[in-house]
mmCIF file of C-alpha atoms and ligand atoms in Angstrom:
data_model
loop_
_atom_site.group_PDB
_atom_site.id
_atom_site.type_symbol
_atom_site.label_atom_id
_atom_site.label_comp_id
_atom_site.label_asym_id
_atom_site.label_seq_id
_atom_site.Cartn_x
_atom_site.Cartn_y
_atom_site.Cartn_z
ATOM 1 C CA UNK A 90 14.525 24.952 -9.948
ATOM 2 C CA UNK A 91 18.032 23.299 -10.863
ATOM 3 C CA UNK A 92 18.135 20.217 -12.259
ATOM 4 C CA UNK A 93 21.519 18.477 -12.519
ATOM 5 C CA UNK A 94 21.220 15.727 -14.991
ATOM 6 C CA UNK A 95 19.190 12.874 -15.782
ATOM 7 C CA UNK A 96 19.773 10.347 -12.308
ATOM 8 C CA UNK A 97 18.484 7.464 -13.973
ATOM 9 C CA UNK A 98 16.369 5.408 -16.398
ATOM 10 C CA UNK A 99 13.593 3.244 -15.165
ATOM 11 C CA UNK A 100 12.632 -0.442 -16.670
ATOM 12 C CA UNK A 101 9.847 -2.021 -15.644
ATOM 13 C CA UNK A 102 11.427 -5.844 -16.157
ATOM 14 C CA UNK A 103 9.248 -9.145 -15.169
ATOM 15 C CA UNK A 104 12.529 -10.369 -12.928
ATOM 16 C CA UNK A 105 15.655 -8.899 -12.543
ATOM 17 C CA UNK A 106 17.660 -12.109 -12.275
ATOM 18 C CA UNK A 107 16.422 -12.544 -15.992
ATOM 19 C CA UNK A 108 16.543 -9.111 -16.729
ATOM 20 C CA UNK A 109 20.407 -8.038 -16.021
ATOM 21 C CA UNK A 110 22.191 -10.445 -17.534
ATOM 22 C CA UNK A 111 21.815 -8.144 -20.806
ATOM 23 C CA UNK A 112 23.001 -4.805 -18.883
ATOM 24 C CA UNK A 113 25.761 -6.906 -17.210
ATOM 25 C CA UNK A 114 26.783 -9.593 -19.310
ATOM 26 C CA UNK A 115 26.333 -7.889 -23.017
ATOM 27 C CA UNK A 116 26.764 -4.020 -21.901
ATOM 28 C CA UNK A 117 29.226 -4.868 -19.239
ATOM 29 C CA UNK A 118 27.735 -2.313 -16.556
ATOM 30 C CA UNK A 119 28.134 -3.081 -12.979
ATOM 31 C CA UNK A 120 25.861 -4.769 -10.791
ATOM 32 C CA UNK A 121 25.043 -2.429 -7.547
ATOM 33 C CA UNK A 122 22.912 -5.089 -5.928
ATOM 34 C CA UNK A 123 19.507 -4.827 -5.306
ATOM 35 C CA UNK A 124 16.913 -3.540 -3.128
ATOM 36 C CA UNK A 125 13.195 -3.346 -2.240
ATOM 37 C CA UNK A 126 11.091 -0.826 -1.316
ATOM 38 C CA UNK A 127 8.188 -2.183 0.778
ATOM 39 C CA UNK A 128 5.718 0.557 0.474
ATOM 40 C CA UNK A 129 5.892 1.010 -3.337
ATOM 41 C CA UNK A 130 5.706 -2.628 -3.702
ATOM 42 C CA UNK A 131 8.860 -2.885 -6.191
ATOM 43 C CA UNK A 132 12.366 -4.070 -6.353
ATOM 44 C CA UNK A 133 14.750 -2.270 -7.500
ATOM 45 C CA UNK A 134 18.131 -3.154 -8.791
ATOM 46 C CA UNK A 135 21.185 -0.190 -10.049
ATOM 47 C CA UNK A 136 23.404 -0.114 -12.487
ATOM 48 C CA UNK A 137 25.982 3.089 -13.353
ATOM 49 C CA UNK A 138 26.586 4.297 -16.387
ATOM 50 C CA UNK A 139 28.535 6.917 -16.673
ATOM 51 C CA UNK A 140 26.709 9.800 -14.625
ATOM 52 C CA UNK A 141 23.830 8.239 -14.415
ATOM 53 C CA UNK A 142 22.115 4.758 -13.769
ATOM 54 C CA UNK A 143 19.581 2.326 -15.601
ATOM 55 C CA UNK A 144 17.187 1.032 -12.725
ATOM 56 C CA UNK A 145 15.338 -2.205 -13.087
ATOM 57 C CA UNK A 146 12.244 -2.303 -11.326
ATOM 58 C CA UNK A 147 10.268 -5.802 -10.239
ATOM 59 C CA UNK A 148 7.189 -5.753 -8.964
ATOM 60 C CA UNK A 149 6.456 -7.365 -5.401
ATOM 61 C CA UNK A 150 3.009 -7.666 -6.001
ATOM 62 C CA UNK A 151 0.347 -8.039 -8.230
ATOM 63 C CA UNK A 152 -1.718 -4.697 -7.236
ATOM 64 C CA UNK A 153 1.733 -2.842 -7.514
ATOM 65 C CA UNK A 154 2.542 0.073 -10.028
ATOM 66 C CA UNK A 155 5.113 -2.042 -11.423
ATOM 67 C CA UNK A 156 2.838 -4.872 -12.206
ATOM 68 C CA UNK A 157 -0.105 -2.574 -13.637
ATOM 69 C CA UNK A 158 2.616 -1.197 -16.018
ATOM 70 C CA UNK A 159 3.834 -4.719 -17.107
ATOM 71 C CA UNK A 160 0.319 -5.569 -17.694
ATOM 72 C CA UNK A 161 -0.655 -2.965 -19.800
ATOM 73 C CA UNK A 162 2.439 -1.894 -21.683
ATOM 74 C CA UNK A 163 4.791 -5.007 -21.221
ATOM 75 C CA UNK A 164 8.225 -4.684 -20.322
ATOM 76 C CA UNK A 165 10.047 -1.419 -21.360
ATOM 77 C CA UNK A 166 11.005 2.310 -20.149
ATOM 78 C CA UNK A 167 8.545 3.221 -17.441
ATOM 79 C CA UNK A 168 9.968 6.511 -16.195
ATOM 80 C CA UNK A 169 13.181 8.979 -16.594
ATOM 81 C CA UNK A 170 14.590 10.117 -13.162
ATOM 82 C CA UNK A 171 15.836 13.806 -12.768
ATOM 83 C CA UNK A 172 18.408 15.028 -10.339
ATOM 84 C CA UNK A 173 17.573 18.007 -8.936
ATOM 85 C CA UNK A 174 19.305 20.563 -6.108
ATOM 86 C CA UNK A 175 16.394 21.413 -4.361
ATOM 87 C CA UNK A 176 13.277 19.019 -4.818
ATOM 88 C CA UNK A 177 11.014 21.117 -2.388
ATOM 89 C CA UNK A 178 11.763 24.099 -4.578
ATOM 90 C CA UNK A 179 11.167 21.688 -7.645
ATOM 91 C CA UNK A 180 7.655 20.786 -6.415
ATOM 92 C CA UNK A 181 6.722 24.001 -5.001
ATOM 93 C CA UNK A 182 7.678 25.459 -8.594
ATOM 94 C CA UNK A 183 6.126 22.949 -10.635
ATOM 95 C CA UNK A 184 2.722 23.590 -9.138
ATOM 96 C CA UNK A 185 2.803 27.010 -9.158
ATOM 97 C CA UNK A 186 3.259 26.342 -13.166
ATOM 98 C CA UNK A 187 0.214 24.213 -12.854
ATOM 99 C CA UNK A 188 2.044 20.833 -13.282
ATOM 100 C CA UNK A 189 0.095 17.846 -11.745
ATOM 101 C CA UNK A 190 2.029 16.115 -9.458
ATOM 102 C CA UNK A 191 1.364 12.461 -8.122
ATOM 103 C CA UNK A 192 3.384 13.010 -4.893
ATOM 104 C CA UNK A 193 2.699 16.676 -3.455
ATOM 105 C CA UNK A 194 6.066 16.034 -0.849
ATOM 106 C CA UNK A 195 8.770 13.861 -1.851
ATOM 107 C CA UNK A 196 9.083 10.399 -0.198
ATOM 108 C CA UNK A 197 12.047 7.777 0.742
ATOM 109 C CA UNK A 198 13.380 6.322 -2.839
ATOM 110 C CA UNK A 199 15.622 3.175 -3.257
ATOM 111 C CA UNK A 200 19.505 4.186 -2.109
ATOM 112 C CA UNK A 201 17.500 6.439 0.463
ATOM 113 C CA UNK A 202 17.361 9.701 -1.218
ATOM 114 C CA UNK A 203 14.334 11.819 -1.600
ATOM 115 C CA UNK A 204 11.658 11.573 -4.345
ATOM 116 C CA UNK A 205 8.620 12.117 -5.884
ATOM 117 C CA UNK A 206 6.924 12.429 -9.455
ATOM 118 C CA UNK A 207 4.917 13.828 -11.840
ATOM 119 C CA UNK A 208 1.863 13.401 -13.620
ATOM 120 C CA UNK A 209 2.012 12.008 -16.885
ATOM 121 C CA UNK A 210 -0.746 13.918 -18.023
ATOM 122 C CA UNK A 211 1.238 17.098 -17.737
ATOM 123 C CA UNK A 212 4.518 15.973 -18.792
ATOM 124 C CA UNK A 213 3.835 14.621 -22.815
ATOM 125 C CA UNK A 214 2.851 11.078 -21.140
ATOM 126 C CA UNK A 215 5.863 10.644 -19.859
ATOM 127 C CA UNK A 216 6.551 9.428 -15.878
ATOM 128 C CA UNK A 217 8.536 11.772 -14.772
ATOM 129 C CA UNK A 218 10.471 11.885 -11.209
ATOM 130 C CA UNK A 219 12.391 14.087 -9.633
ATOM 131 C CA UNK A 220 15.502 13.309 -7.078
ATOM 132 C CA UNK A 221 17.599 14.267 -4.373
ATOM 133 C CA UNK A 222 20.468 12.846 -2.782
HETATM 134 ZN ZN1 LIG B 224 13.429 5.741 -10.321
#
């Protein structure tokens, strides 16, 4: 397994509009628009820094993942995003080291590349997900 660098940071935020104005107005990072994905129930909005991206995430619905979080832990960090070559390979590997994973083949992300993640429970209770584009 290669991983390439860390893609992005995810923030679970209760709106985006609210949200950004510290990345964009205080930090000054760029505004890539946003975007939802239907079947994960979350919006998603970019922003670059450097080689990699913070990623806001809104919830669409109450029964989402994004809402459960926001519920339980408020808003904050809710998973780190790792770019990787191969993320069949990546998955494949990871379960052979006895790694639970949440998704066993990686699905459609925001910005259409491929992902999945991990299990908390195996990775220091930290969300972890894995990338390709
Ligand atoms: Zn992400």
């Amino acid at each position: 397994m290669k991983i390439l660098k860390i893609d992005h940071l995810g923030i679970a935020v209760k709106s985006i509009d609210d949200g950004k104005n510290f990345w964009t107005d205080v930090l000054g990072l760029p505004f890539e628009g946003s975007e939802t994905v239907q079947e994960q129930k979350v919006t998603t909005a970019f922003f670059p820094v450097g080689e990699s991206e913070v990623e806001l995430l809104e919830s669409t619905a109450p029964d989402g993942p994004i809402a459960k979080f926001l519920e339980k832990k408020g808003e904050g960090i809710q998973h780190v995003a790792f770019r990787v070559e191969n993320i069949e390979e990546a998955l494949a590997e990871l379960k052979e080291k006895g790694i639970r994973l949440i998704d066993e083949k990686p699905r459609i992300g925001a910005g259409g590349g491929k992902i999945a993640f991990l299990h908390p429970k195996s990775t220091n209770g930290v969300l972890v997900e894995l990338c390709e584009r």
